[in-house]
PDB file of C-alpha atoms in Angstrom:
ATOM      1  CA  MET P   1       0.000   0.000   0.000  1.00 67.00           C
ATOM      2  CA  LEU P   2       1.412   3.384  -1.044  1.00 79.00           C
ATOM      3  CA  ASP P   3       1.211   6.215   1.491  1.00 86.00           C
ATOM      4  CA  ASN P   4       1.059   9.802   0.266  1.00 90.00           C
ATOM      5  CA  TRP P   5       2.855  12.554   2.133  1.00 93.00           C
ATOM      6  CA  VAL P   6       2.597  16.222   1.206  1.00 94.00           C
ATOM      7  CA  VAL P   7       5.061  19.029   1.975  1.00 94.00           C
ATOM      8  CA  MET P   8       2.885  22.130   2.276  1.00 93.00           C
ATOM      9  CA  PRO P   9       3.782  25.785   2.820  1.00 92.00           C
ATOM     10  CA  THR P  10       2.272  27.338   5.951  1.00 93.00           C
ATOM     11  CA  CYS P  11       3.213  30.949   5.157  1.00 92.00           C
ATOM     12  CA  LEU P  12       5.294  32.967   2.722  1.00 92.00           C
ATOM     13  CA  PRO P  13       9.043  32.342   3.039  1.00 94.00           C
ATOM     14  CA  LEU P  14      11.494  35.021   4.125  1.00 95.00           C
ATOM     15  CA  VAL P  15      13.355  36.807   1.343  1.00 96.00           C
ATOM     16  CA  LEU P  16      17.139  36.829   1.676  1.00 96.00           C
ATOM     17  CA  ARG P  17      18.516  40.143   0.427  1.00 94.00           C
ATOM     18  CA  ARG P  18      20.633  42.872   1.999  1.00 93.00           C
ATOM     19  CA  CYS P  19      18.752  45.789   3.553  1.00 93.00           C
ATOM     20  CA  HIS P  20      20.143  49.160   2.502  1.00 91.00           C
ATOM     21  CA  THR P  21      19.052  50.794   5.760  1.00 92.00           C
ATOM     22  CA  CYS P  22      20.370  48.443   8.472  1.00 92.00           C
ATOM     23  CA  ALA P  23      22.391  45.768   6.598  1.00 86.00           C
ATOM     24  CA  SER P  24      20.044  43.003   7.745  1.00 92.00           C
ATOM     25  CA  GLN P  25      19.649  40.007   5.421  1.00 94.00           C
ATOM     26  CA  ARG P  26      15.961  39.059   5.865  1.00 96.00           C
ATOM     27  CA  PHE P  27      12.732  40.512   4.545  1.00 96.00           C
ATOM     28  CA  ARG P  28       9.168  39.422   5.275  1.00 96.00           C
ATOM     29  CA  PRO P  29       6.778  39.579   2.326  1.00 94.00           C
ATOM     30  CA  ASN P  30       3.393  40.959   3.310  1.00 89.00           C
ATOM     31  CA  GLY P  31       1.667  39.937   0.069  1.00 88.00           C
ATOM     32  CA  LYS P  32       1.053  43.502  -1.114  1.00 94.00           C
ATOM     33  CA  PHE P  33       1.817  44.699  -4.614  1.00 96.00           C
ATOM     34  CA  ARG P  34       2.451  48.158  -5.978  1.00 96.00           C
ATOM     35  CA  VAL P  35       1.185  48.710  -9.505  1.00 94.00           C
ATOM     36  CA  ASN P  36       2.386  51.909 -11.162  1.00 94.00           C
ATOM     37  CA  ALA P  37       1.064  53.101 -14.520  1.00 91.00           C
ATOM     38  CA  ASN P  38       2.870  55.422 -16.884  1.00 89.00           C
ATOM     39  CA  HIS P  39       0.468  55.956 -19.781  1.00 88.00           C
ATOM     40  CA  LYS P  40       0.024  52.450 -21.257  1.00 90.00           C
ATOM     41  CA  LEU P  41       3.042  50.921 -19.502  1.00 94.00           C
ATOM     42  CA  LEU P  42       2.887  49.181 -16.121  1.00 94.00           C
ATOM     43  CA  ASP P  43       5.489  48.505 -13.472  1.00 95.00           C
ATOM     44  CA  VAL P  44       4.639  45.981 -10.744  1.00 96.00           C
ATOM     45  CA  TRP P  45       6.557  45.379  -7.519  1.00 97.00           C
ATOM     46  CA  LEU P  46       6.051  43.045  -4.577  1.00 96.00           C
ATOM     47  CA  LEU P  47       6.616  44.920  -1.317  1.00 96.00           C
ATOM     48  CA  VAL P  48       8.712  43.285   1.415  1.00 96.00           C
ATOM     49  CA  LEU P  49       9.570  44.566   4.905  1.00 96.00           C
ATOM     50  CA  CYS P  50      12.949  44.262   6.648  1.00 96.00           C
ATOM     51  CA  THR P  51      12.634  42.040   9.718  1.00 95.00           C
ATOM     52  CA  ALA P  52      15.101  44.214  11.680  1.00 95.00           C
ATOM     53  CA  CYS P  53      14.216  47.844  10.917  1.00 94.00           C
ATOM     54  CA  GLY P  54      10.893  47.584   9.059  1.00 92.00           C
ATOM     55  CA  ALA P  55      12.111  49.389   5.938  1.00 94.00           C
ATOM     56  CA  THR P  56      10.175  48.583   2.779  1.00 94.00           C
ATOM     57  CA  THR P  57      11.884  47.451  -0.390  1.00 94.00           C
ATOM     58  CA  LYS P  58      10.452  46.493  -3.754  1.00 95.00           C
ATOM     59  CA  ILE P  59      10.938  43.253  -5.663  1.00 96.00           C
ATOM     60  CA  THR P  60      10.420  43.838  -9.378  1.00 96.00           C
ATOM     61  CA  VAL P  61       7.740  41.607 -10.893  1.00 95.00           C
ATOM     62  CA  LEU P  62       6.967  43.383 -14.180  1.00 94.00           C
ATOM     63  CA  GLU P  63       8.863  46.246 -15.757  1.00 94.00           C
ATOM     64  CA  ARG P  64       7.519  48.570 -18.456  1.00 94.00           C
ATOM     65  CA  MET P  65       4.914  46.095 -19.699  1.00 94.00           C
ATOM     66  CA  ASN P  66       2.177  47.188 -22.043  1.00 94.00           C
ATOM     67  CA  VAL P  67      -1.186  46.978 -20.279  1.00 92.00           C
ATOM     68  CA  ARG P  68      -2.712  44.930 -23.108  1.00 93.00           C
ATOM     69  CA  SER P  69       0.033  42.282 -22.835  1.00 94.00           C
ATOM     70  CA  ILE P  70      -0.919  41.440 -19.222  1.00 93.00           C
ATOM     71  CA  ARG P  71      -3.707  38.909 -18.745  1.00 94.00           C
ATOM     72  CA  PRO P  72      -6.776  40.569 -17.136  1.00 94.00           C
ATOM     73  CA  GLU P  73      -7.043  37.899 -14.411  1.00 96.00           C
ATOM     74  CA  LEU P  74      -3.377  38.476 -13.459  1.00 95.00           C
ATOM     75  CA  LEU P  75      -3.966  42.205 -13.290  1.00 94.00           C
ATOM     76  CA  ASP P  76      -7.025  41.645 -11.061  1.00 95.00           C
ATOM     77  CA  ARG P  77      -4.976  39.430  -8.717  1.00 95.00           C
ATOM     78  CA  LEU P  78      -2.252  42.104  -8.543  1.00 94.00           C
ATOM     79  CA  HIS P  79      -4.789  44.824  -7.706  1.00 94.00           C
ATOM     80  CA  ASP P  80      -6.412  42.558  -5.076  1.00 95.00           C
ATOM     81  CA  ASN P  81      -3.019  41.860  -3.386  1.00 94.00           C
ATOM     82  CA  ASP P  82      -3.513  38.097  -3.743  1.00 93.00           C
ATOM     83  CA  PRO P  83      -1.162  36.350  -1.223  1.00 89.00           C
ATOM     84  CA  GLY P  84      -1.234  33.176  -3.351  1.00 90.00           C
ATOM     85  CA  LEU P  85       0.120  35.148  -6.285  1.00 94.00           C
ATOM     86  CA  ALA P  86       2.845  36.585  -4.041  1.00 93.00           C
ATOM     87  CA  GLY P  87       3.913  33.039  -3.150  1.00 91.00           C
ATOM     88  CA  GLU P  88       3.904  31.968  -6.810  1.00 92.00           C
ATOM     89  CA  LEU P  89       5.967  34.971  -7.889  1.00 94.00           C
ATOM     90  CA  LEU P  90       8.499  34.561  -5.077  1.00 94.00           C
ATOM     91  CA  GLN P  91       9.149  30.994  -6.259  1.00 91.00           C
ATOM     92  CA  ASP P  92       9.548  32.061  -9.900  1.00 93.00           C
ATOM     93  CA  PRO P  93      13.225  31.583 -10.882  1.00 93.00           C
ATOM     94  CA  VAL P  94      13.056  34.564 -13.269  1.00 95.00           C
ATOM     95  CA  VAL P  95      11.907  36.890 -10.472  1.00 95.00           C
ATOM     96  CA  GLN P  96      14.559  35.501  -8.106  1.00 95.00           C
ATOM     97  CA  ARG P  97      17.348  35.945 -10.653  1.00 96.00           C
ATOM     98  CA  ARG P  98      16.218  39.436 -11.749  1.00 95.00           C
ATOM     99  CA  ASN P  99      16.121  40.688  -8.149  1.00 96.00           C
ATOM    100  CA  ARG P 100      19.102  38.660  -6.867  1.00 95.00           C
ATOM    101  CA  ILE P 101      17.110  37.152  -4.019  1.00 95.00           C
ATOM    102  CA  ALA P 102      16.907  33.753  -2.351  1.00 94.00           C
ATOM    103  CA  LEU P 103      14.191  32.282  -0.145  1.00 94.00           C
ATOM    104  CA  ASP P 104      14.462  31.038   3.448  1.00 94.00           C
ATOM    105  CA  TRP P 105      11.836  28.324   4.045  1.00 93.00           C
ATOM    106  CA  ASP P 106      12.769  27.608   7.712  1.00 92.00           C
ATOM    107  CA  GLY P 107       9.535  27.376   9.688  1.00 90.00           C
ATOM    108  CA  ALA P 108       7.378  28.134   6.636  1.00 90.00           C
ATOM    109  CA  TRP P 109       6.317  24.561   5.750  1.00 94.00           C
ATOM    110  CA  ARG P 110       4.860  21.419   7.301  1.00 94.00           C
ATOM    111  CA  LEU P 111       4.701  17.722   6.435  1.00 93.00           C
ATOM    112  CA  ASP P 112       1.249  16.152   6.174  1.00 92.00           C
ATOM    113  CA  THR P 113       1.577  12.355   6.539  1.00 89.00           C
ATOM    114  CA  GLY P 114      -2.135  11.574   6.809  1.00 81.00           C
ATOM    115  CA  GLY P 115      -1.801   9.942  10.235  1.00 75.00           C
ATOM    116  CA  SER P 116       0.512   7.547  12.041  1.00 66.00           C
ATOM    117  CA  ASP P 117      -1.037   4.196  11.021  1.00 66.00           C
ATOM    118  CA  HIS P 118       1.905   3.505   8.674  1.00 62.00           C
ATOM    119  CA  LEU P 119       4.413   3.238  11.539  1.00 65.00           C
ATOM    120  CA  ASP P 120       3.300  -0.303  12.519  1.00 71.00           C
ATOM    121  CA  ARG P 121       3.908  -1.963   9.156  1.00 78.00           C
ATOM    122  CA  GLU P 122       7.004  -3.968   8.250  1.00 83.00           C
ATOM    123  CA  VAL P 123       7.435  -2.299   4.833  1.00 87.00           C
ATOM    124  CA  ILE P 124       6.415   1.276   4.127  1.00 87.00           C
ATOM    125  CA  ASP P 125       6.115   2.623   0.562  1.00 90.00           C
ATOM    126  CA  VAL P 126       5.735   6.398   0.528  1.00 91.00           C
ATOM    127  CA  SER P 127       5.211   8.936  -2.234  1.00 93.00           C
ATOM    128  CA  VAL P 128       6.232  12.446  -1.195  1.00 94.00           C
ATOM    129  CA  ARG P 129       4.648  15.329  -3.113  1.00 95.00           C
ATOM    130  CA  PHE P 130       5.635  18.986  -2.832  1.00 94.00           C
ATOM    131  CA  ALA P 131       2.804  21.537  -2.971  1.00 92.00           C
ATOM    132  CA  ALA P 132       5.422  24.256  -3.554  1.00 89.00           C
ATOM    133  CA  ARG P 133       9.093  24.288  -4.545  1.00 89.00           C
ATOM    134  CA  ILE P 134      10.423  24.011  -0.986  1.00 92.00           C
ATOM    135  CA  PRO P 135      14.034  22.784  -0.827  1.00 92.00           C
ATOM    136  CA  VAL P 136      14.359  20.250   2.000  1.00 93.00           C
ATOM    137  CA  ARG P 137      16.469  17.167   2.652  1.00 93.00           C
ATOM    138  CA  PRO P 138      14.531  13.901   2.251  1.00 94.00           C
ATOM    139  CA  VAL P 139      16.315  12.525   5.322  1.00 94.00           C
ATOM    140  CA  ARG P 140      14.692  15.278   7.399  1.00 93.00           C
ATOM    141  CA  LEU P 141      11.238  14.547   5.925  1.00 93.00           C
ATOM    142  CA  ILE P 142      11.556  10.808   6.555  1.00 92.00           C
ATOM    143  CA  ALA P 143      12.767  11.387  10.112  1.00 92.00           C
ATOM    144  CA  GLU P 144       9.856  13.718  10.841  1.00 91.00           C
ATOM    145  CA  GLY P 145       7.252  11.513   9.140  1.00 90.00           C
ATOM    146  CA  CYS P 146       8.377   8.264  10.787  1.00 87.00           C
ATOM    147  CA  GLY P 147       9.202   9.695  14.200  1.00 88.00           C
ATOM    148  CA  LEU P 148      12.920   8.851  13.964  1.00 89.00           C
ATOM    149  CA  SER P 149      16.074  10.855  14.449  1.00 93.00           C
ATOM    150  CA  ARG P 150      18.026  11.929  11.378  1.00 93.00           C
ATOM    151  CA  ALA P 151      20.949   9.777  12.507  1.00 94.00           C
ATOM    152  CA  ALA P 152      18.643   6.741  12.651  1.00 93.00           C
ATOM    153  CA  VAL P 153      17.395   7.472   9.132  1.00 92.00           C
ATOM    154  CA  GLU P 154      20.964   7.807   7.835  1.00 93.00           C
ATOM    155  CA  ARG P 155      21.797   4.494   9.523  1.00 93.00           C
ATOM    156  CA  LEU P 156      18.839   2.844   7.734  1.00 93.00           C
ATOM    157  CA  VAL P 157      20.120   4.237   4.419  1.00 92.00           C
ATOM    158  CA  ALA P 158      23.606   2.848   5.100  1.00 93.00           C
ATOM    159  CA  GLU P 159      22.162  -0.577   5.988  1.00 93.00           C
ATOM    160  CA  GLY P 160      20.088  -0.645   2.784  1.00 91.00           C
ATOM    161  CA  LYS P 161      16.756  -0.708   4.620  1.00 92.00           C
ATOM    162  CA  LEU P 162      15.749   2.668   3.231  1.00 92.00           C
ATOM    163  CA  VAL P 163      15.915   2.939  -0.557  1.00 93.00           C
ATOM    164  CA  SER P 164      14.908   5.569  -3.070  1.00 91.00           C
ATOM    165  CA  ALA P 165      15.663   6.511  -6.663  1.00 91.00           C
ATOM    166  CA  VAL P 166      16.849   9.953  -5.504  1.00 91.00           C
ATOM    167  CA  ARG P 167      19.807  10.876  -3.336  1.00 90.00           C
ATOM    168  CA  LEU P 168      18.364  11.224   0.161  1.00 89.00           C
ATOM    169  CA  SER P 169      21.145  13.360   1.649  1.00 87.00           C
ATOM    170  CA  SER P 170      20.853  16.331  -0.747  1.00 89.00           C
ATOM    171  CA  ARG P 171      18.131  18.973  -0.890  1.00 91.00           C
ATOM    172  CA  LEU P 172      15.126  18.300  -3.113  1.00 91.00           C
ATOM    173  CA  SER P 173      12.135  20.389  -4.085  1.00 90.00           C
ATOM    174  CA  GLY P 174      10.470  17.842  -6.349  1.00 91.00           C
ATOM    175  CA  ASP P 175       8.360  14.736  -5.799  1.00 93.00           C
ATOM    176  CA  PHE P 176      10.034  11.425  -4.907  1.00 94.00           C
ATOM    177  CA  THR P 177       9.252   7.985  -3.483  1.00 94.00           C
ATOM    178  CA  PHE P 178      11.014   5.752  -0.973  1.00 93.00           C
ATOM    179  CA  THR P 179      10.667   2.339   0.638  1.00 92.00           C
ATOM    180  CA  LEU P 180      11.473   1.632   4.284  1.00 90.00           C
ATOM    181  CA  LYS P 181      11.968  -1.964   5.474  1.00 88.00           C
ATOM    182  CA  ARG P 182      12.159  -2.537   9.220  1.00 77.00           C
TER     183      ARG P 182
END
């Protein structure tokens, strides 16, 4: 029987970027956008607040885009300050590269295992799905989902009792499966 686990975001991740006011490295996105029109051209920024001093900085989303080239539903979501859209745009590699930012997901996600009835079985087959691109080590997920320490999980990998097609010691942000034999 295949168990399904889901890694789900609980809030927006922190943005790692240097603050020009206090030299802090962390910003908290509040999900608000600034849309500025200059005739038929739009600029759109996501506003983020420094966690140390509270200064606001802008993350460029769209720059000098013709109004007609932007989908109406996207424009409505921008005007409505949609927090789901803020999360999608923060995870966009183009936005991250353009603004030279990285994301800190510590404390911003949870693992949903669907209960603890799988812990009693001799062999556990699990499919792990990511609801967002959250980089996390599979060893940490397995330890949390099975109620083990990370050292115990690494020991199971070394003994060949925990197998997967992916490397379990590196960070992943995509779906994977594993089998645990006790």
